[in-house]
Tab-separated table of C-alpha atoms and ligand atoms in Angstrom:
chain	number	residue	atom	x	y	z
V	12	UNK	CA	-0.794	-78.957	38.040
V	13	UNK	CA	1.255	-81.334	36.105
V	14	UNK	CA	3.408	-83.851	37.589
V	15	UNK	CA	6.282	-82.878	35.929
V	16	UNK	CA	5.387	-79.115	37.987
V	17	UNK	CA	4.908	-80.547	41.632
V	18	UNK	CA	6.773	-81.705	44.676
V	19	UNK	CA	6.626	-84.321	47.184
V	20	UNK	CA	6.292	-84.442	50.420
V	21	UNK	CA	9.405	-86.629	50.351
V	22	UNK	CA	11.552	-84.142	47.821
V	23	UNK	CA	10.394	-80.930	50.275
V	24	UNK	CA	11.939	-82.764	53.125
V	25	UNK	CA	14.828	-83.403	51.513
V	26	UNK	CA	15.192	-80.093	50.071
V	27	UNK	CA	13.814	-78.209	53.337
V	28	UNK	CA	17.522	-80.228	54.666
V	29	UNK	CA	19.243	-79.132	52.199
V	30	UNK	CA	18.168	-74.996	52.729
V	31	UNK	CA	18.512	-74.916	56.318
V	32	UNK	CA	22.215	-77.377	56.906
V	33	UNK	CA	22.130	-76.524	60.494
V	34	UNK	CA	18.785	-77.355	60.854
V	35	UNK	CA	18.479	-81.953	61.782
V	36	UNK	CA	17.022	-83.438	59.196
V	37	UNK	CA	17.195	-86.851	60.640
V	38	UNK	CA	13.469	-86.595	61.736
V	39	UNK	CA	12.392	-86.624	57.644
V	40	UNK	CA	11.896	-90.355	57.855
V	41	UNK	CA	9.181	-90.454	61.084
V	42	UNK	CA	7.389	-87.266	59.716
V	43	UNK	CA	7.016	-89.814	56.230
V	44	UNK	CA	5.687	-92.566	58.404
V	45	UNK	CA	3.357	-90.254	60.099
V	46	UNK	CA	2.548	-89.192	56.317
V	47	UNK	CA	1.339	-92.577	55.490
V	48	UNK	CA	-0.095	-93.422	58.699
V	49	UNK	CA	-2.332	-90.073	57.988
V	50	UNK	CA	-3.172	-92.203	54.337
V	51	UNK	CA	-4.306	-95.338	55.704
V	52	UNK	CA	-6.688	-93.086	58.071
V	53	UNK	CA	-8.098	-90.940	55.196
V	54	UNK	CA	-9.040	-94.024	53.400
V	55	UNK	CA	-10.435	-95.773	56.318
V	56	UNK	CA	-12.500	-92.441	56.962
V	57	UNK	CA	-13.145	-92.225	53.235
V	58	UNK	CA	-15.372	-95.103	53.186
V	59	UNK	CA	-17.177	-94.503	55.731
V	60	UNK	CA	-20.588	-96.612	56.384
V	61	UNK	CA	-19.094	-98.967	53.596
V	62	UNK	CA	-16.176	-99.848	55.701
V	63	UNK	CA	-17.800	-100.590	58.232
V	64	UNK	CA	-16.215	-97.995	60.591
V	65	UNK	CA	-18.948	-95.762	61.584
V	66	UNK	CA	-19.966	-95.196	64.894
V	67	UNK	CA	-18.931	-96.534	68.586
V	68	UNK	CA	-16.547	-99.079	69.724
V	69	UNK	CA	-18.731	-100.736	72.334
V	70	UNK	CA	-17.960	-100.364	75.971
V	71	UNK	CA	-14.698	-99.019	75.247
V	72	UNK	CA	-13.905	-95.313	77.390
V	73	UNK	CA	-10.647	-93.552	77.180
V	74	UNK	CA	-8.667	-92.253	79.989
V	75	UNK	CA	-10.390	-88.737	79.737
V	76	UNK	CA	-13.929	-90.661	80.071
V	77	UNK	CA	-15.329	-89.981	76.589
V	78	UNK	CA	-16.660	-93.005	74.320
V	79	UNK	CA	-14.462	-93.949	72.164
V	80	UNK	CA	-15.490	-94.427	68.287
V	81	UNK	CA	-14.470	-97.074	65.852
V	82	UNK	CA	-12.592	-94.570	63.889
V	83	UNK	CA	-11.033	-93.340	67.269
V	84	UNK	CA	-9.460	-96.842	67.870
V	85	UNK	CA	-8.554	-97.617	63.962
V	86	UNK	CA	-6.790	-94.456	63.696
V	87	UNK	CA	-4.712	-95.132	67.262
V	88	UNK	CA	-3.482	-98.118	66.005
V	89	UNK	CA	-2.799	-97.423	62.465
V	90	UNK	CA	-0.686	-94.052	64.089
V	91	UNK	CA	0.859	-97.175	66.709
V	92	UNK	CA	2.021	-99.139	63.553
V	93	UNK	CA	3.477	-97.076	60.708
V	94	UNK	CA	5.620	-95.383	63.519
V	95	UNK	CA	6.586	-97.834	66.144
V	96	UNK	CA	9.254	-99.853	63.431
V	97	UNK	CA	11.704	-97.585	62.129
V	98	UNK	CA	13.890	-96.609	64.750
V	99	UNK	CA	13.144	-92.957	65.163
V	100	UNK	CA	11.238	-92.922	68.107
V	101	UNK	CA	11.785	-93.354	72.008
V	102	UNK	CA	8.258	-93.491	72.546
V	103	UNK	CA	4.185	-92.186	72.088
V	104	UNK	CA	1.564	-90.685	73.906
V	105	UNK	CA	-1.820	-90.461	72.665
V	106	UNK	CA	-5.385	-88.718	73.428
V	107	UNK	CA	-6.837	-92.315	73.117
V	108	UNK	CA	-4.133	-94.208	75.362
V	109	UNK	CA	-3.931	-93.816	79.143
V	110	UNK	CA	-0.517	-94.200	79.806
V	111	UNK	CA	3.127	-93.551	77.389
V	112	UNK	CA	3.573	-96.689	74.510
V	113	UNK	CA	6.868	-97.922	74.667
V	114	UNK	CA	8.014	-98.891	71.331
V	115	UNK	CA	8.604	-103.068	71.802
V	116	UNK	CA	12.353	-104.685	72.550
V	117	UNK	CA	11.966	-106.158	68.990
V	118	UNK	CA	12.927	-102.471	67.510
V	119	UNK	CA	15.561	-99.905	67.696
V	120	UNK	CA	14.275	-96.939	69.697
V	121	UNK	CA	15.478	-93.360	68.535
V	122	UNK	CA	15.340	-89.646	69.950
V	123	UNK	CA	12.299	-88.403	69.678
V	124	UNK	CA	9.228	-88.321	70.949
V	125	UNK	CA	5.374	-88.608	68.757
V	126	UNK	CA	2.365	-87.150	70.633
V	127	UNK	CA	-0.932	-87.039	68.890
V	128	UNK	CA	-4.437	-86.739	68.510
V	129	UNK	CA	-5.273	-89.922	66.271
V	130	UNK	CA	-8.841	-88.770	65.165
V	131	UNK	CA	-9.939	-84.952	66.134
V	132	UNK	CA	-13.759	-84.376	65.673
V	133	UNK	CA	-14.717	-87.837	66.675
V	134	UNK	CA	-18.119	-86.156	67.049
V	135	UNK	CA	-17.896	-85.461	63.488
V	136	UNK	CA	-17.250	-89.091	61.696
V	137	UNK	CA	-21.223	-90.347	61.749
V	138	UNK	CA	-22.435	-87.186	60.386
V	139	UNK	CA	-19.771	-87.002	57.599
V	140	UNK	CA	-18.177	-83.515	58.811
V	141	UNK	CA	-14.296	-83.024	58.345
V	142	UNK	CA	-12.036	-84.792	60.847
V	143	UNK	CA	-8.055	-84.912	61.231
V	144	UNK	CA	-5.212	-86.429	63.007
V	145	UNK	CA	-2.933	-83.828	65.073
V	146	UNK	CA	0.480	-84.577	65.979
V	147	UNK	CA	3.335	-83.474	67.825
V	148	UNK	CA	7.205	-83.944	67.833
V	149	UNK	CA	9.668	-83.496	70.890
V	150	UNK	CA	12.990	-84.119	71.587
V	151	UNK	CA	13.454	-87.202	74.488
V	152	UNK	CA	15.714	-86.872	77.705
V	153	UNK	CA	19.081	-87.291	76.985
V	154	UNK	CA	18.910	-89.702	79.741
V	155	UNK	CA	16.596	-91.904	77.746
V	156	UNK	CA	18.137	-91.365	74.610
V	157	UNK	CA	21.517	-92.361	76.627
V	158	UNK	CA	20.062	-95.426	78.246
V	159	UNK	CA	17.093	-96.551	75.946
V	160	UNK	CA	14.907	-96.985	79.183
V	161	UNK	CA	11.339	-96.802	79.208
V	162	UNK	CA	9.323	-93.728	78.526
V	163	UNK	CA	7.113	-92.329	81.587
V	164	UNK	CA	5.021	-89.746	81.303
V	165	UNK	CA	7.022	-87.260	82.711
V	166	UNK	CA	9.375	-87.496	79.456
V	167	UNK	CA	6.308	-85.652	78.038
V	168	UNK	CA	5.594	-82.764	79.907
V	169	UNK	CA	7.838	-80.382	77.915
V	170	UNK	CA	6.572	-77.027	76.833
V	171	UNK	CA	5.613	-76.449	73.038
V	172	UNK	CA	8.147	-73.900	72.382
V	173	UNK	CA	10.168	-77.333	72.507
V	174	UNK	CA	8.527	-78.925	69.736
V	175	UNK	CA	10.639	-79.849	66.704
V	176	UNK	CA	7.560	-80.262	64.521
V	177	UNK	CA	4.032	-80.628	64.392
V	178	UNK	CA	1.311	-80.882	62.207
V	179	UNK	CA	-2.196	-82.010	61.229
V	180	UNK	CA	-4.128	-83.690	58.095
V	181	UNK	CA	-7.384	-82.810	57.302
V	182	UNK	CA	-9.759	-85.093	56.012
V	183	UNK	CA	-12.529	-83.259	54.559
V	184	UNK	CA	-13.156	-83.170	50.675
V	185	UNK	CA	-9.931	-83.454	49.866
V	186	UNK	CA	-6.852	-84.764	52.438
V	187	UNK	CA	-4.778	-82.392	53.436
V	188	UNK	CA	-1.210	-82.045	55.619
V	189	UNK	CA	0.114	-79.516	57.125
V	190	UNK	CA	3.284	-79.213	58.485
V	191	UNK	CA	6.199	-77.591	60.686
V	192	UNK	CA	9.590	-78.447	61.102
V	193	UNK	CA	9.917	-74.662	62.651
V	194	UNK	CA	10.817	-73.113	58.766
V	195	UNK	CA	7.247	-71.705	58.082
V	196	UNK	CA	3.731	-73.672	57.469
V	197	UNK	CA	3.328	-75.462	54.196
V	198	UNK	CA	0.186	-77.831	52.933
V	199	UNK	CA	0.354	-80.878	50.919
V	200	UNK	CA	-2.537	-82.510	49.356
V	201	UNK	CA	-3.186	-85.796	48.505
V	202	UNK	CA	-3.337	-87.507	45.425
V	203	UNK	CA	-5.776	-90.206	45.908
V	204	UNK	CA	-4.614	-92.145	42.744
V	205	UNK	CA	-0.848	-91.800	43.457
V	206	UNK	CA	-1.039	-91.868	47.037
V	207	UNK	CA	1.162	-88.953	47.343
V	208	UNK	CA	0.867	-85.745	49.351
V	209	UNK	CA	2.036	-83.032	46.757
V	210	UNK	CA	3.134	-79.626	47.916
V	211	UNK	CA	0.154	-77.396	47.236
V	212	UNK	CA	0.002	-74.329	50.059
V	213	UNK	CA	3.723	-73.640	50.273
V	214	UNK	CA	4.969	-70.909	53.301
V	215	UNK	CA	1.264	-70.034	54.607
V	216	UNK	CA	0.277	-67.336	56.557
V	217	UNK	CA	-2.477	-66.207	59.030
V	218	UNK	CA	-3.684	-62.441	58.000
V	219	UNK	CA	-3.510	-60.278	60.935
V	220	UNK	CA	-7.158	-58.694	61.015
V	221	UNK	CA	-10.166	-60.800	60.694
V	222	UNK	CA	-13.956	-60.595	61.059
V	223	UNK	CA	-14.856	-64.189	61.618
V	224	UNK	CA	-14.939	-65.687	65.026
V	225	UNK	CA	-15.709	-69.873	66.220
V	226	UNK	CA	-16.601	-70.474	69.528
V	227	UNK	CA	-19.247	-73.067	71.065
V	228	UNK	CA	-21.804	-70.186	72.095
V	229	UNK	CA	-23.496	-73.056	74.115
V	230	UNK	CA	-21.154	-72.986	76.600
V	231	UNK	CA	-21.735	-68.087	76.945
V	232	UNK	CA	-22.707	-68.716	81.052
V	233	UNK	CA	-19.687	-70.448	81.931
V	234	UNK	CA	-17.109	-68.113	80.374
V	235	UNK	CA	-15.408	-65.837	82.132
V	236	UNK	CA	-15.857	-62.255	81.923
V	237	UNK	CA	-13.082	-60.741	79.241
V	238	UNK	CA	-14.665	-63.765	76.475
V	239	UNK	CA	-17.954	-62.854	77.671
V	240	UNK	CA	-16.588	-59.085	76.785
V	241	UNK	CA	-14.999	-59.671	73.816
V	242	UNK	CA	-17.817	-62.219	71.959
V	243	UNK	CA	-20.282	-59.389	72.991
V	244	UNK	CA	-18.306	-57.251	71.083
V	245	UNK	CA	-17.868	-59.419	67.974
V	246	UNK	CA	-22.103	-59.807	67.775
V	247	UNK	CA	-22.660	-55.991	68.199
V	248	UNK	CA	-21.022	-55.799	65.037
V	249	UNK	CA	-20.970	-52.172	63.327
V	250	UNK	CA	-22.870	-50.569	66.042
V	251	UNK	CA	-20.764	-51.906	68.913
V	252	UNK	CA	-17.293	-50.815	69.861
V	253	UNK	CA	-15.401	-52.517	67.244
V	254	UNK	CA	-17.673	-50.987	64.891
V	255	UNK	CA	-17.743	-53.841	62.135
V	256	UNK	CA	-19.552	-56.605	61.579
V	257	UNK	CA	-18.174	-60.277	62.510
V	258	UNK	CA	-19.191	-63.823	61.215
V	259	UNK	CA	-19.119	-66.820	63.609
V	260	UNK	CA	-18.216	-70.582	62.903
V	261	UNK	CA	-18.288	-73.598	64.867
V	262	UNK	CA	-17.360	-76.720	63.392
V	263	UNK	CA	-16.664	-78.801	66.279
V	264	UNK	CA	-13.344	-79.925	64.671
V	265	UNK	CA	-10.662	-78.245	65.949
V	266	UNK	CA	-8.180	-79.276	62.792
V	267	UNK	CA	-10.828	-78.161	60.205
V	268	UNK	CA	-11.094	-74.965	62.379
V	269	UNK	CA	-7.555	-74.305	62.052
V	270	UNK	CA	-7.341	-74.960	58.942
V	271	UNK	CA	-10.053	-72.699	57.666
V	272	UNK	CA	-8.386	-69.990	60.120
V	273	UNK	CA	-4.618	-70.823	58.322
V	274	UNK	CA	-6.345	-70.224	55.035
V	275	UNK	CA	-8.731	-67.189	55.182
V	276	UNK	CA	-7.992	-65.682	58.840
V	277	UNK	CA	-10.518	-66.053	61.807
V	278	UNK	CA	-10.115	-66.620	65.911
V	279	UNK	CA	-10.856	-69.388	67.669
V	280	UNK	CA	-12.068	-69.916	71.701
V	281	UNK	CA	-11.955	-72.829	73.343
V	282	UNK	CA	-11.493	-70.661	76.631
V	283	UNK	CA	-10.869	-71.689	80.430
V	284	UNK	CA	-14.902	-71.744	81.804
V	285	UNK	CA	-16.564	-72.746	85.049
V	286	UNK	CA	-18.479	-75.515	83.427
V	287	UNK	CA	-16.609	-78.397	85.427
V	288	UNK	CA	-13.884	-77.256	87.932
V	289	UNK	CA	-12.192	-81.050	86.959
V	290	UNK	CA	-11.594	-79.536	83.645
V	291	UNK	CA	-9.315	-76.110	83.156
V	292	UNK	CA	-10.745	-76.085	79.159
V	293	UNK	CA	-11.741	-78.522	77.068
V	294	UNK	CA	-8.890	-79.191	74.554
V	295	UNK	CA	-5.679	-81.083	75.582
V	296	UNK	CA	-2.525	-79.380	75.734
V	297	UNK	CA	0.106	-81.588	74.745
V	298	UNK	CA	-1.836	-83.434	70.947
V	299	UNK	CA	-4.412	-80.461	69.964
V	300	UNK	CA	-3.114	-77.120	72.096
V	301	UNK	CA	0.460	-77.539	71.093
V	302	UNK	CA	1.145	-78.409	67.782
V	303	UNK	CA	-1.385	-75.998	66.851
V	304	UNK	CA	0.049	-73.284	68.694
V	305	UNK	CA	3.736	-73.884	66.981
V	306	UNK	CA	1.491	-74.184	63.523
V	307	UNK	CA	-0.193	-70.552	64.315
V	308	UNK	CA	3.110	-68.905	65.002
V	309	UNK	CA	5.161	-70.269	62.350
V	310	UNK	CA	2.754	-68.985	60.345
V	311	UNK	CA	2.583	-65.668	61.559
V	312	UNK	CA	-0.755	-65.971	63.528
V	313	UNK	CA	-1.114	-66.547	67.787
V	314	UNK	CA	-1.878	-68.964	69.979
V	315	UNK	CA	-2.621	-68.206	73.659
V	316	UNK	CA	-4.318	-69.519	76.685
V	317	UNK	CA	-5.783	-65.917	77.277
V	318	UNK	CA	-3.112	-65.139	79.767
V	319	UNK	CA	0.019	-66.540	78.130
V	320	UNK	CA	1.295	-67.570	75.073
V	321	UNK	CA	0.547	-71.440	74.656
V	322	UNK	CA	3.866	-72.684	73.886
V	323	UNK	CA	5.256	-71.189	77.535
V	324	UNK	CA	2.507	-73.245	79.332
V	325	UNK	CA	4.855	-75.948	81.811
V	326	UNK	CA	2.692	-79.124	81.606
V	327	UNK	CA	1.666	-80.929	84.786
V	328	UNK	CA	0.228	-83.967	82.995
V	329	UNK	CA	-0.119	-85.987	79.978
V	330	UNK	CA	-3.961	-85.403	79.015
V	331	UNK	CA	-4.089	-82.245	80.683
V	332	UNK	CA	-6.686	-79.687	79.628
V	333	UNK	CA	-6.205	-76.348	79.098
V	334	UNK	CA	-8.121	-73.037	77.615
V	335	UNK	CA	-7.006	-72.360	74.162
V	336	UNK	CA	-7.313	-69.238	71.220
V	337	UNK	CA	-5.947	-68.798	68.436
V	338	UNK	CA	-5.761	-67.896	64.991
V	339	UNK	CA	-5.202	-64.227	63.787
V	340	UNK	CA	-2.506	-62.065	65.472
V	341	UNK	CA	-4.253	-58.778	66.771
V	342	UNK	CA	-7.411	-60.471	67.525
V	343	UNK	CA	-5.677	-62.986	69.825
V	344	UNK	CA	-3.544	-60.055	70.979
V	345	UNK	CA	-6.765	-58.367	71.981
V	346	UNK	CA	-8.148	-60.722	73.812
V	347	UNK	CA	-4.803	-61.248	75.540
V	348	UNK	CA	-5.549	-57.641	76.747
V	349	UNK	CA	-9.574	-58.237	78.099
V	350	UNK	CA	-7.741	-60.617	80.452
V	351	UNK	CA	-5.238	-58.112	81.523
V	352	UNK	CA	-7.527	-55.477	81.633
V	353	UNK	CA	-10.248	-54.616	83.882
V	354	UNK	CA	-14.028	-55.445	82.845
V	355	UNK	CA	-15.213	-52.051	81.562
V	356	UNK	CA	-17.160	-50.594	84.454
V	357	UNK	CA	-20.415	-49.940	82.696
V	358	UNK	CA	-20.783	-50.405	78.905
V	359	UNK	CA	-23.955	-47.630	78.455
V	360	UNK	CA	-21.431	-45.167	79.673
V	361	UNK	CA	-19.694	-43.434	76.889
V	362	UNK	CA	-16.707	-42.594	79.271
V	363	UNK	CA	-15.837	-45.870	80.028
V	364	UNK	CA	-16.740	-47.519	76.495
V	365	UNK	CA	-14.232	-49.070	74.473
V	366	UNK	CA	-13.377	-45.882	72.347
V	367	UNK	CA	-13.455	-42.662	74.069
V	368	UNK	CA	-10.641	-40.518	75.817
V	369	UNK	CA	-9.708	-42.873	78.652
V	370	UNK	CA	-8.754	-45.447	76.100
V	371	UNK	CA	-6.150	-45.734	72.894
B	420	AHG	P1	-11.829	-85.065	70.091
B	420	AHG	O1	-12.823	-85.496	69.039
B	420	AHG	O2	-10.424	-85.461	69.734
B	420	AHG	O3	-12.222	-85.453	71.485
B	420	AHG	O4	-11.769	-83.452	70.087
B	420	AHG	C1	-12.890	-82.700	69.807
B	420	AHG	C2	-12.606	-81.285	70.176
B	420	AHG	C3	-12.287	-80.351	69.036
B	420	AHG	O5	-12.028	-80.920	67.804
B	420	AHG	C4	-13.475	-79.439	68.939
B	420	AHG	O6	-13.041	-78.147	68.699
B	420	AHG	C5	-14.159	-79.564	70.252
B	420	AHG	O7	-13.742	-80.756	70.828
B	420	AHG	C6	-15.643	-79.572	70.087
B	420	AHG	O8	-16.223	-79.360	71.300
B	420	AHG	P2	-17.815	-79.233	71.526
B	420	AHG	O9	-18.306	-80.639	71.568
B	420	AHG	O10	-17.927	-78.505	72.832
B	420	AHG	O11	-18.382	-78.453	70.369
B	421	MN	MN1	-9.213	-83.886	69.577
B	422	MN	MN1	-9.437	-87.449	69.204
């Protein structure tokens, strides 16, 4: 596309202001600095073993016990940096640090709130697989905005519907960002020469109806019974209830999931299980559940923990886990209704089977 033909991130903000008056602007300089904090991480990921970045960061754990990688740690700080300066923020949380960041006496401190997910995929970065950065924006207590205290965690635990915006960038062949401000989904992609993110997937939307699942099959004796129901369903393909075959996915990168799910349609499970009572899911609620939930619904897909939308969960804690689908609309919606439902009492039985007279 020529230049003359495209728009900035910067000139969509502006103009995304200027279409919706009633709608604050005033964030349009920290989602920039999370812009080019996403930059500096692409091009630290981009150079992988030649950076030197690859693999762990010795003896270092994070709060939710899991090694932390190089990249893990770069990204962190490099998120820290570009946003703790310019005055927009009252404070961070982070998957990769224990407690809130309070931004430091020798800058302003603002209204909001930044909660993200520095480096999703961390699994990912040695073998070269597509990783991202998820992130989060909330409003802060009046009382801190008022008073300019401290942030503790409790500032945090405010449901997604809350979020002002959210969004992720993708590093994989090319960068990627995709954004919220709560006026539709739209993708920007990088310009590696101009440094630029250029709008290039404006107003995206989930399809409905898909035929492509992702789940981590290795963890089928742990779920619970209506995912057990439902995956069985998806592999018995055209013979089975649904009565059309399905495709599965796992990339163990929840951004590049999502993404591949905004562009072509799919459903994703990261359900509740019984694999570790300690841990209600596997995904966290407030930096990967969240902001991907408000991304799925502005653009027109679902996001649920199986028994309730994902952006009405109350949060108890800052890193707190939680069970997590999403992606197309009906297929989320129907397996928001194997958890209402019971089991089907015996599957070989045409009368009780998925289509037959006792069912719509
Ligand atoms: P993180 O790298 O930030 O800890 O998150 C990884 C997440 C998510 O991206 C992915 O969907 C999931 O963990 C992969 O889980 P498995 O290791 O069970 O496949
Ligand atoms: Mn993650
Ligand atoms: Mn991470």
């Amino acid at each position: 596309m020529p230049l003359d033909q495209r728009t900035t991130l910067t000139q969509f903000l502006i103009e995304q202001r200027r279409r919706f008056p009633s709608a604050s602007g005033d964030f349009n300089a920290l989602i920039l600095d999370v812009a080019l904090a996403c930059k500096a991480i692409a091009r630290s990921v981009a150079f992988g073993a030649l950076g030197g970045v690859l693999g762990a960061q010795a003896g270092s754990i994070n709060v939710q016990g899991e090694e932390q990688k190089k990249l893990d740690v770069i990204s962190n700080e490099l998120f820290v940096r570009a946003n703790e300066w310019g005055g927009h923020l009252a404070g961070m949380a982070s998957e990769e640090m224990d407690e809130p960041y309070n931004i430091p006496g020798v800058y302003p401190r603002g209204k909001y709130l930044l909660v993200f997910d520095p480096l999703d995929g961390s699994s990912n970065i040695d073998v070269n697989v597509s990783v991202g950065s998820i992130f989060s924006v909330l409003r802060a207590p009046q009382d801190v905005i008022d008073s300019g205290r401290d942030v503790t965690a409790a500032d945090f635990l405010q449901p997604g519907c809350q979020q002002l915006a959210a969004g992720y960038a993708l590093y994989g062949p090319s960068t990627m960002l995709v954004l919220t401000v709560g006026t539709g989904v739209h993708g920007f992609t990088l310009d590696p020469n101009l440094g630029e993110f250029f709008l290039s997937h404006p107003d995206i939307r989930v399809p409905a109806d898909t035929q492509e699942f992702a789940i981590n099959a290795s963890n089928s004796r742990f779920w619970e019974p209506p995912v057990k129901r439902y995956v069985d369903e998806c592999l018995a393909g055209k013979t089975g209830p649904r009565g059309k075959d399905f495709n599965m996915r796992w990339i163990a990168s929840m951004v590049a999931e999502a993404h591949r799910i905004l562009m072509r349609g799919g459903v994703f499970l990261y359900p509740r299980d019984t694999k570790d009572p300690s841990k209600p899911g596997r995904l966290r609620l407030l930096y990967e559940a969240n902001p991907v939930g408000f991304i799925m619904e502005q653009a027109g897909g679902r996001a649920s923990t199986g028994r309730e939308p994902i952006l009405q969960v109350q949060p108890t804690s800052l890193h707190q886990r939680i069970g997590l689908v999403f992606g197309s609309k009906n297929e989320v919606e129907r397996i928001e209704r194997y958890h209402r439902e019971p089991a089907p009492l015996k599957d070989d039985n045409p009368l009780f089977a998925e289509r037959t007279l006792f069912r719509d």
